[in-house]
């Protein structure tokens, strides 16, 4: 069985080493307003533990969560107890999801409140990486709110090890990397607009995580060549990319994705 244990790599200059595939956990806590091609049932605790154990066995050490992922953080805290140090935890600030609706708050007070709440929910004394969950107005958030300065303060206090931005524009990604440690970008076979952000990260030792690497599952609906393999060949052909976040709760899909990533990285080495 192919695993990622020997394929962990640096996340920019954060000092964190991450598996090239990360586990996205929106499906552990939220089934409304998500853009997947098929419906799903939120797994119970036993199923969630099995998913985490499978991820760990496959060499995945990166978990991506957020307050906007419903009950994901609250569930992960107890599920990870006793194994916190096995994982690099990524969470977010800025977006809240309540009563089926998203709302955004990038103020200093809310940013600090959100991080403190995530620490409690995740039952940990530090979050490895905190990203700003953009509403799409990337430059306005970075230039007109106190969110980045507050994250820098929290980093100095030791409550997080690194911070960055999960945005939607090239301009936002570039500014976010100049001031922060990491950007999360959309990059896949159908959407390559943010390549300039990946290139900047590679040139300046900044971290890049990729969201929607498989187009939220839609890549798997393509015809012809293996779209998953092609997707990972595209991503890991970019030296700036550290890890791709995949949000599956299907153990076979997870194992297949790991095998594809391992084969692509073996081929490139």
PDB file of C-alpha atoms in Angstrom:
ATOM      1  CA  UNK A   1       0.000   0.000   0.000  1.00  0.00           C
ATOM      2  CA  UNK A   2       1.395   3.388  -1.010  1.00  0.00           C
ATOM      3  CA  UNK A   3       1.541   6.003   1.758  1.00  0.00           C
ATOM      4  CA  UNK A   4       2.734   9.576   2.186  1.00  0.00           C
ATOM      5  CA  UNK A   5       4.825   9.004   5.332  1.00  0.00           C
ATOM      6  CA  UNK A   6       8.129   9.663   3.530  1.00  0.00           C
ATOM      7  CA  UNK A   7       6.767  12.466   1.358  1.00  0.00           C
ATOM      8  CA  UNK A   8       6.101  15.203   3.934  1.00  0.00           C
ATOM      9  CA  UNK A   9       7.438  18.580   2.885  1.00  0.00           C
ATOM     10  CA  UNK A  10       7.998  22.060   4.334  1.00  0.00           C
ATOM     11  CA  UNK A  11       5.093  24.522   4.348  1.00  0.00           C
ATOM     12  CA  UNK A  12       7.084  27.518   3.150  1.00  0.00           C
ATOM     13  CA  UNK A  13       9.314  28.777   5.956  1.00  0.00           C
ATOM     14  CA  UNK A  14       6.781  28.170   8.750  1.00  0.00           C
ATOM     15  CA  UNK A  15       8.815  25.292  10.206  1.00  0.00           C
ATOM     16  CA  UNK A  16       5.800  23.004   9.696  1.00  0.00           C
ATOM     17  CA  UNK A  17       6.159  19.816   7.640  1.00  0.00           C
ATOM     18  CA  UNK A  18       2.964  18.634   5.982  1.00  0.00           C
ATOM     19  CA  UNK A  19       1.777  15.677   3.962  1.00  0.00           C
ATOM     20  CA  UNK A  20       1.168  16.525   0.288  1.00  0.00           C
ATOM     21  CA  UNK A  21      -2.483  15.623   0.827  1.00  0.00           C
ATOM     22  CA  UNK A  22      -4.489  17.165   3.646  1.00  0.00           C
ATOM     23  CA  UNK A  23      -7.844  16.053   5.036  1.00  0.00           C
ATOM     24  CA  UNK A  24     -10.594  18.653   4.716  1.00  0.00           C
ATOM     25  CA  UNK A  25     -13.276  18.221   7.379  1.00  0.00           C
ATOM     26  CA  UNK A  26     -16.279  20.246   6.242  1.00  0.00           C
ATOM     27  CA  UNK A  27     -18.174  16.942   5.859  1.00  0.00           C
ATOM     28  CA  UNK A  28     -17.647  16.153   9.562  1.00  0.00           C
ATOM     29  CA  UNK A  29     -19.775  19.114  10.571  1.00  0.00           C
ATOM     30  CA  UNK A  30     -21.850  20.645   7.803  1.00  0.00           C
ATOM     31  CA  UNK A  31     -24.125  19.333   5.059  1.00  0.00           C
ATOM     32  CA  UNK A  32     -25.916  22.575   4.085  1.00  0.00           C
ATOM     33  CA  UNK A  33     -24.723  25.001   1.431  1.00  0.00           C
ATOM     34  CA  UNK A  34     -21.815  22.838   0.277  1.00  0.00           C
ATOM     35  CA  UNK A  35     -20.871  22.495  -3.380  1.00  0.00           C
ATOM     36  CA  UNK A  36     -20.326  18.777  -3.830  1.00  0.00           C
ATOM     37  CA  UNK A  37     -21.841  16.905  -6.793  1.00  0.00           C
ATOM     38  CA  UNK A  38     -23.429  14.250  -4.557  1.00  0.00           C
ATOM     39  CA  UNK A  39     -25.254  14.399  -1.245  1.00  0.00           C
ATOM     40  CA  UNK A  40     -23.722  12.800   1.845  1.00  0.00           C
ATOM     41  CA  UNK A  41     -24.510  11.934   5.448  1.00  0.00           C
ATOM     42  CA  UNK A  42     -22.353  13.454   8.201  1.00  0.00           C
ATOM     43  CA  UNK A  43     -20.420  10.516   9.734  1.00  0.00           C
ATOM     44  CA  UNK A  44     -20.949   9.532  13.360  1.00  0.00           C
ATOM     45  CA  UNK A  45     -18.043   9.510  15.849  1.00  0.00           C
ATOM     46  CA  UNK A  46     -17.088   5.907  15.147  1.00  0.00           C
ATOM     47  CA  UNK A  47     -16.949   6.562  11.393  1.00  0.00           C
ATOM     48  CA  UNK A  48     -15.043   9.823  11.960  1.00  0.00           C
ATOM     49  CA  UNK A  49     -12.460   8.048  14.124  1.00  0.00           C
ATOM     50  CA  UNK A  50     -12.047   5.419  11.422  1.00  0.00           C
ATOM     51  CA  UNK A  51     -11.498   8.168   8.848  1.00  0.00           C
ATOM     52  CA  UNK A  52      -8.828   9.850  10.995  1.00  0.00           C
ATOM     53  CA  UNK A  53      -7.101   6.525  11.714  1.00  0.00           C
ATOM     54  CA  UNK A  54      -7.105   5.690   8.005  1.00  0.00           C
ATOM     55  CA  UNK A  55      -5.677   9.136   7.152  1.00  0.00           C
ATOM     56  CA  UNK A  56      -2.912   8.680   9.703  1.00  0.00           C
ATOM     57  CA  UNK A  57      -2.054   5.190   8.428  1.00  0.00           C
ATOM     58  CA  UNK A  58      -1.837   6.608   4.910  1.00  0.00           C
ATOM     59  CA  UNK A  59       0.673   9.224   6.075  1.00  0.00           C
ATOM     60  CA  UNK A  60      -1.645  12.244   6.131  1.00  0.00           C
ATOM     61  CA  UNK A  61      -0.800  14.653   8.972  1.00  0.00           C
ATOM     62  CA  UNK A  62      -2.675  17.783   7.876  1.00  0.00           C
ATOM     63  CA  UNK A  63      -6.252  18.505   8.975  1.00  0.00           C
ATOM     64  CA  UNK A  64      -8.165  21.505   7.639  1.00  0.00           C
ATOM     65  CA  UNK A  65     -11.170  22.793   9.585  1.00  0.00           C
ATOM     66  CA  UNK A  66     -12.989  26.099  10.190  1.00  0.00           C
ATOM     67  CA  UNK A  67     -15.714  27.684  12.326  1.00  0.00           C
ATOM     68  CA  UNK A  68     -17.767  27.860   9.104  1.00  0.00           C
ATOM     69  CA  UNK A  69     -17.716  24.045   8.866  1.00  0.00           C
ATOM     70  CA  UNK A  70     -20.613  23.629  11.264  1.00  0.00           C
ATOM     71  CA  UNK A  71     -19.630  21.374  14.176  1.00  0.00           C
ATOM     72  CA  UNK A  72     -16.319  20.218  12.634  1.00  0.00           C
ATOM     73  CA  UNK A  73     -14.029  21.879  15.216  1.00  0.00           C
ATOM     74  CA  UNK A  74     -16.128  20.772  18.181  1.00  0.00           C
ATOM     75  CA  UNK A  75     -16.072  17.184  16.931  1.00  0.00           C
ATOM     76  CA  UNK A  76     -12.365  17.147  16.114  1.00  0.00           C
ATOM     77  CA  UNK A  77     -11.323  18.273  19.621  1.00  0.00           C
ATOM     78  CA  UNK A  78     -12.432  15.067  21.399  1.00  0.00           C
ATOM     79  CA  UNK A  79     -11.581  12.858  18.393  1.00  0.00           C
ATOM     80  CA  UNK A  80      -7.956  14.045  18.391  1.00  0.00           C
ATOM     81  CA  UNK A  81      -7.393  13.899  22.157  1.00  0.00           C
ATOM     82  CA  UNK A  82      -4.201  12.055  22.998  1.00  0.00           C
ATOM     83  CA  UNK A  83      -3.043  12.356  19.388  1.00  0.00           C
ATOM     84  CA  UNK A  84      -2.876  16.121  18.946  1.00  0.00           C
ATOM     85  CA  UNK A  85       0.849  16.078  18.192  1.00  0.00           C
ATOM     86  CA  UNK A  86       0.321  13.663  15.290  1.00  0.00           C
ATOM     87  CA  UNK A  87      -1.406  16.428  13.353  1.00  0.00           C
ATOM     88  CA  UNK A  88      -0.822  19.826  11.792  1.00  0.00           C
ATOM     89  CA  UNK A  89      -4.093  21.658  12.473  1.00  0.00           C
ATOM     90  CA  UNK A  90      -5.346  24.395  10.145  1.00  0.00           C
ATOM     91  CA  UNK A  91      -8.368  26.494  11.089  1.00  0.00           C
ATOM     92  CA  UNK A  92      -9.780  29.823   9.966  1.00  0.00           C
ATOM     93  CA  UNK A  93     -11.272  33.151  11.042  1.00  0.00           C
ATOM     94  CA  UNK A  94     -13.692  35.567   9.416  1.00  0.00           C
ATOM     95  CA  UNK A  95     -16.620  33.390   8.347  1.00  0.00           C
ATOM     96  CA  UNK A  96     -19.411  32.130  10.579  1.00  0.00           C
ATOM     97  CA  UNK A  97     -22.097  29.742   9.347  1.00  0.00           C
ATOM     98  CA  UNK A  98     -25.364  30.025  11.287  1.00  0.00           C
ATOM     99  CA  UNK A  99     -28.909  28.960  10.427  1.00  0.00           C
ATOM    100  CA  UNK A 100     -27.887  27.996   6.910  1.00  0.00           C
ATOM    101  CA  UNK A 101     -26.263  31.369   6.182  1.00  0.00           C
ATOM    102  CA  UNK A 102     -22.689  32.640   6.112  1.00  0.00           C
ATOM    103  CA  UNK A 103     -21.771  35.945   7.705  1.00  0.00           C
ATOM    104  CA  UNK A 104     -18.362  37.575   7.822  1.00  0.00           C
ATOM    105  CA  UNK A 105     -16.555  39.578  10.501  1.00  0.00           C
ATOM    106  CA  UNK A 106     -12.904  40.578  10.121  1.00  0.00           C
ATOM    107  CA  UNK A 107     -12.685  42.888  13.143  1.00  0.00           C
ATOM    108  CA  UNK A 108      -9.871  42.573  15.684  1.00  0.00           C
ATOM    109  CA  UNK A 109     -12.310  41.628  18.446  1.00  0.00           C
ATOM    110  CA  UNK A 110     -13.992  38.884  16.440  1.00  0.00           C
ATOM    111  CA  UNK A 111     -10.693  37.533  15.147  1.00  0.00           C
ATOM    112  CA  UNK A 112      -9.340  37.136  18.670  1.00  0.00           C
ATOM    113  CA  UNK A 113     -12.641  35.683  19.911  1.00  0.00           C
ATOM    114  CA  UNK A 114     -12.712  33.216  17.005  1.00  0.00           C
ATOM    115  CA  UNK A 115      -9.166  31.935  17.613  1.00  0.00           C
ATOM    116  CA  UNK A 116      -9.762  31.572  21.369  1.00  0.00           C
ATOM    117  CA  UNK A 117     -12.986  29.663  20.648  1.00  0.00           C
ATOM    118  CA  UNK A 118     -11.206  27.391  18.141  1.00  0.00           C
ATOM    119  CA  UNK A 119      -8.523  26.611  20.740  1.00  0.00           C
ATOM    120  CA  UNK A 120     -11.238  25.543  23.198  1.00  0.00           C
ATOM    121  CA  UNK A 121     -13.182  23.539  20.625  1.00  0.00           C
ATOM    122  CA  UNK A 122     -10.075  21.772  19.357  1.00  0.00           C
ATOM    123  CA  UNK A 123      -8.872  21.195  22.955  1.00  0.00           C
ATOM    124  CA  UNK A 124      -5.391  22.493  22.187  1.00  0.00           C
ATOM    125  CA  UNK A 125      -3.060  25.276  23.305  1.00  0.00           C
ATOM    126  CA  UNK A 126      -2.025  26.252  19.778  1.00  0.00           C
ATOM    127  CA  UNK A 127      -3.307  26.082  16.226  1.00  0.00           C
ATOM    128  CA  UNK A 128      -0.558  25.412  13.720  1.00  0.00           C
ATOM    129  CA  UNK A 129      -1.964  27.636  10.967  1.00  0.00           C
ATOM    130  CA  UNK A 130      -4.892  30.074  10.968  1.00  0.00           C
ATOM    131  CA  UNK A 131      -6.186  31.364   7.639  1.00  0.00           C
ATOM    132  CA  UNK A 132      -8.561  34.243   6.951  1.00  0.00           C
ATOM    133  CA  UNK A 133     -11.730  32.879   5.319  1.00  0.00           C
ATOM    134  CA  UNK A 134     -12.295  35.563   2.662  1.00  0.00           C
ATOM    135  CA  UNK A 135     -15.719  36.647   1.417  1.00  0.00           C
ATOM    136  CA  UNK A 136     -14.120  37.519  -1.938  1.00  0.00           C
ATOM    137  CA  UNK A 137     -13.221  41.138  -1.118  1.00  0.00           C
ATOM    138  CA  UNK A 138      -9.612  40.135  -0.551  1.00  0.00           C
ATOM    139  CA  UNK A 139      -7.874  43.499  -0.831  1.00  0.00           C
ATOM    140  CA  UNK A 140     -10.473  45.301   1.283  1.00  0.00           C
ATOM    141  CA  UNK A 141     -10.099  42.697   4.048  1.00  0.00           C
ATOM    142  CA  UNK A 142      -6.311  42.956   4.059  1.00  0.00           C
ATOM    143  CA  UNK A 143      -6.090  46.739   3.710  1.00  0.00           C
ATOM    144  CA  UNK A 144      -9.102  47.953   5.693  1.00  0.00           C
ATOM    145  CA  UNK A 145      -9.594  45.463   8.553  1.00  0.00           C
ATOM    146  CA  UNK A 146      -7.428  44.503  11.537  1.00  0.00           C
ATOM    147  CA  UNK A 147      -7.632  40.758  10.915  1.00  0.00           C
ATOM    148  CA  UNK A 148      -4.031  40.259   9.762  1.00  0.00           C
ATOM    149  CA  UNK A 149      -2.545  42.453  12.502  1.00  0.00           C
ATOM    150  CA  UNK A 150      -4.574  40.549  15.104  1.00  0.00           C
ATOM    151  CA  UNK A 151      -3.343  37.204  13.758  1.00  0.00           C
ATOM    152  CA  UNK A 152       0.245  38.530  13.912  1.00  0.00           C
ATOM    153  CA  UNK A 153      -0.372  39.476  17.572  1.00  0.00           C
ATOM    154  CA  UNK A 154      -1.798  36.009  18.330  1.00  0.00           C
ATOM    155  CA  UNK A 155       1.227  34.422  16.651  1.00  0.00           C
ATOM    156  CA  UNK A 156       3.544  36.434  18.914  1.00  0.00           C
ATOM    157  CA  UNK A 157       1.490  35.210  21.888  1.00  0.00           C
ATOM    158  CA  UNK A 158       2.072  31.589  20.805  1.00  0.00           C
ATOM    159  CA  UNK A 159      -1.607  30.823  20.186  1.00  0.00           C
ATOM    160  CA  UNK A 160      -0.865  30.065  16.548  1.00  0.00           C
ATOM    161  CA  UNK A 161       2.359  29.157  14.784  1.00  0.00           C
ATOM    162  CA  UNK A 162       1.622  30.668  11.373  1.00  0.00           C
ATOM    163  CA  UNK A 163      -1.117  32.651   9.635  1.00  0.00           C
ATOM    164  CA  UNK A 164      -2.296  33.402   6.156  1.00  0.00           C
ATOM    165  CA  UNK A 165      -5.222  33.865   3.809  1.00  0.00           C
ATOM    166  CA  UNK A 166      -7.719  31.695   1.963  1.00  0.00           C
ATOM    167  CA  UNK A 167      -8.768  34.075  -0.776  1.00  0.00           C
ATOM    168  CA  UNK A 168     -10.322  34.281  -4.189  1.00  0.00           C
ATOM    169  CA  UNK A 169      -8.126  36.717  -6.159  1.00  0.00           C
ATOM    170  CA  UNK A 170      -4.543  36.914  -7.388  1.00  0.00           C
ATOM    171  CA  UNK A 171      -4.104  40.406  -5.942  1.00  0.00           C
ATOM    172  CA  UNK A 172      -5.336  39.251  -2.540  1.00  0.00           C
ATOM    173  CA  UNK A 173      -3.114  36.183  -2.554  1.00  0.00           C
ATOM    174  CA  UNK A 174      -0.001  38.186  -3.412  1.00  0.00           C
ATOM    175  CA  UNK A 175      -0.641  40.808  -0.715  1.00  0.00           C
ATOM    176  CA  UNK A 176      -1.487  38.090   1.807  1.00  0.00           C
ATOM    177  CA  UNK A 177       1.839  36.331   1.160  1.00  0.00           C
ATOM    178  CA  UNK A 178       3.852  39.545   1.467  1.00  0.00           C
ATOM    179  CA  UNK A 179       2.520  40.078   4.985  1.00  0.00           C
ATOM    180  CA  UNK A 180       1.795  36.497   6.106  1.00  0.00           C
ATOM    181  CA  UNK A 181       3.108  32.936   6.008  1.00  0.00           C
ATOM    182  CA  UNK A 182       0.746  31.021   3.728  1.00  0.00           C
ATOM    183  CA  UNK A 183      -2.020  31.309   1.150  1.00  0.00           C
ATOM    184  CA  UNK A 184      -4.722  28.833   0.276  1.00  0.00           C
ATOM    185  CA  UNK A 185      -5.584  29.069  -3.407  1.00  0.00           C
ATOM    186  CA  UNK A 186      -7.954  27.415  -5.856  1.00  0.00           C
ATOM    187  CA  UNK A 187      -5.986  25.540  -8.497  1.00  0.00           C
ATOM    188  CA  UNK A 188      -7.238  22.658 -10.600  1.00  0.00           C
ATOM    189  CA  UNK A 189      -7.703  21.491 -14.181  1.00  0.00           C
ATOM    190  CA  UNK A 190     -10.545  23.962 -14.685  1.00  0.00           C
ATOM    191  CA  UNK A 191      -9.207  26.941 -12.688  1.00  0.00           C
ATOM    192  CA  UNK A 192      -5.588  28.089 -12.975  1.00  0.00           C
ATOM    193  CA  UNK A 193      -6.005  31.842 -12.482  1.00  0.00           C
ATOM    194  CA  UNK A 194      -4.119  31.897  -9.161  1.00  0.00           C
ATOM    195  CA  UNK A 195      -0.880  30.405 -10.539  1.00  0.00           C
ATOM    196  CA  UNK A 196       0.882  33.764  -9.995  1.00  0.00           C
ATOM    197  CA  UNK A 197       0.320  33.361  -6.249  1.00  0.00           C
ATOM    198  CA  UNK A 198       1.899  29.886  -6.322  1.00  0.00           C
ATOM    199  CA  UNK A 199       4.878  31.257  -8.289  1.00  0.00           C
ATOM    200  CA  UNK A 200       5.360  34.093  -5.782  1.00  0.00           C
ATOM    201  CA  UNK A 201       5.286  31.614  -2.896  1.00  0.00           C
ATOM    202  CA  UNK A 202       7.930  29.425  -4.544  1.00  0.00           C
ATOM    203  CA  UNK A 203      10.201  32.447  -5.044  1.00  0.00           C
ATOM    204  CA  UNK A 204       9.785  33.771  -1.482  1.00  0.00           C
ATOM    205  CA  UNK A 205       9.652  30.557   0.628  1.00  0.00           C
ATOM    206  CA  UNK A 206       5.980  31.042   1.515  1.00  0.00           C
ATOM    207  CA  UNK A 207       3.463  28.261   2.023  1.00  0.00           C
ATOM    208  CA  UNK A 208       0.742  27.247  -0.438  1.00  0.00           C
ATOM    209  CA  UNK A 209      -2.211  24.980   0.287  1.00  0.00           C
ATOM    210  CA  UNK A 210      -4.583  24.178  -2.566  1.00  0.00           C
ATOM    211  CA  UNK A 211      -8.352  24.038  -2.098  1.00  0.00           C
ATOM    212  CA  UNK A 212     -10.736  22.565  -4.658  1.00  0.00           C
ATOM    213  CA  UNK A 213      -7.823  20.535  -6.063  1.00  0.00           C
ATOM    214  CA  UNK A 214     -10.355  18.093  -7.519  1.00  0.00           C
ATOM    215  CA  UNK A 215     -12.911  20.860  -8.184  1.00  0.00           C
ATOM    216  CA  UNK A 216     -14.949  19.810  -5.116  1.00  0.00           C
ATOM    217  CA  UNK A 217     -15.326  16.334  -6.590  1.00  0.00           C
ATOM    218  CA  UNK A 218     -16.401  17.568 -10.013  1.00  0.00           C
ATOM    219  CA  UNK A 219     -13.014  16.658 -11.554  1.00  0.00           C
ATOM    220  CA  UNK A 220     -13.952  13.037 -11.007  1.00  0.00           C
ATOM    221  CA  UNK A 221     -16.825  13.412 -13.468  1.00  0.00           C
ATOM    222  CA  UNK A 222     -14.545  14.146 -16.441  1.00  0.00           C
ATOM    223  CA  UNK A 223     -14.225  11.699 -19.322  1.00  0.00           C
ATOM    224  CA  UNK A 224     -11.110  10.184 -20.868  1.00  0.00           C
ATOM    225  CA  UNK A 225      -7.836  10.199 -18.906  1.00  0.00           C
ATOM    226  CA  UNK A 226      -7.776   9.692 -15.150  1.00  0.00           C
ATOM    227  CA  UNK A 227      -8.781  13.204 -14.004  1.00  0.00           C
ATOM    228  CA  UNK A 228      -7.565  12.670 -10.431  1.00  0.00           C
ATOM    229  CA  UNK A 229      -4.079  11.674 -11.590  1.00  0.00           C
ATOM    230  CA  UNK A 230      -4.041  14.567 -14.068  1.00  0.00           C
ATOM    231  CA  UNK A 231      -5.116  16.978 -11.319  1.00  0.00           C
ATOM    232  CA  UNK A 232      -2.285  15.913  -9.031  1.00  0.00           C
ATOM    233  CA  UNK A 233       0.245  16.039 -11.878  1.00  0.00           C
ATOM    234  CA  UNK A 234      -0.798  19.655 -12.463  1.00  0.00           C
ATOM    235  CA  UNK A 235      -0.571  20.602  -8.773  1.00  0.00           C
ATOM    236  CA  UNK A 236       2.664  18.897  -7.896  1.00  0.00           C
ATOM    237  CA  UNK A 237       4.299  20.124 -11.082  1.00  0.00           C
ATOM    238  CA  UNK A 238       4.301  23.475  -9.246  1.00  0.00           C
ATOM    239  CA  UNK A 239       7.244  23.747  -6.804  1.00  0.00           C
ATOM    240  CA  UNK A 240       5.302  26.285  -4.726  1.00  0.00           C
ATOM    241  CA  UNK A 241       2.538  23.832  -3.759  1.00  0.00           C
ATOM    242  CA  UNK A 242       2.995  22.145  -0.369  1.00  0.00           C
ATOM    243  CA  UNK A 243      -0.302  20.290  -0.003  1.00  0.00           C
ATOM    244  CA  UNK A 244      -3.730  19.806  -1.538  1.00  0.00           C
ATOM    245  CA  UNK A 245      -6.771  19.618   0.733  1.00  0.00           C
ATOM    246  CA  UNK A 246      -9.288  16.911  -0.167  1.00  0.00           C
ATOM    247  CA  UNK A 247     -12.557  16.727   1.753  1.00  0.00           C
ATOM    248  CA  UNK A 248     -13.586  13.113   1.391  1.00  0.00           C
ATOM    249  CA  UNK A 249     -15.217  10.936   4.059  1.00  0.00           C
ATOM    250  CA  UNK A 250     -14.936   7.849   1.837  1.00  0.00           C
ATOM    251  CA  UNK A 251     -12.006   5.660   2.947  1.00  0.00           C
ATOM    252  CA  UNK A 252     -11.545   4.146  -0.520  1.00  0.00           C
ATOM    253  CA  UNK A 253     -11.462   7.576  -2.158  1.00  0.00           C
ATOM    254  CA  UNK A 254      -8.903   8.704   0.420  1.00  0.00           C
ATOM    255  CA  UNK A 255      -6.715   5.649  -0.187  1.00  0.00           C
ATOM    256  CA  UNK A 256      -7.010   6.047  -3.976  1.00  0.00           C
ATOM    257  CA  UNK A 257      -6.094   9.743  -3.754  1.00  0.00           C
ATOM    258  CA  UNK A 258      -3.043   8.937  -1.618  1.00  0.00           C
ATOM    259  CA  UNK A 259      -1.935   6.285  -4.130  1.00  0.00           C
ATOM    260  CA  UNK A 260      -2.306   8.804  -6.978  1.00  0.00           C
ATOM    261  CA  UNK A 261      -0.316  11.490  -5.151  1.00  0.00           C
ATOM    262  CA  UNK A 262       2.433   9.023  -4.171  1.00  0.00           C
ATOM    263  CA  UNK A 263       2.699   7.784  -7.772  1.00  0.00           C
ATOM    264  CA  UNK A 264       2.892  11.340  -9.146  1.00  0.00           C
ATOM    265  CA  UNK A 265       5.573  12.378  -6.638  1.00  0.00           C
ATOM    266  CA  UNK A 266       7.548   9.165  -7.261  1.00  0.00           C
ATOM    267  CA  UNK A 267       7.423   9.860 -10.976  1.00  0.00           C
ATOM    268  CA  UNK A 268       8.666  13.427 -10.471  1.00  0.00           C
ATOM    269  CA  UNK A 269      11.534  12.542  -8.115  1.00  0.00           C
TER     270      UNK A 269
END
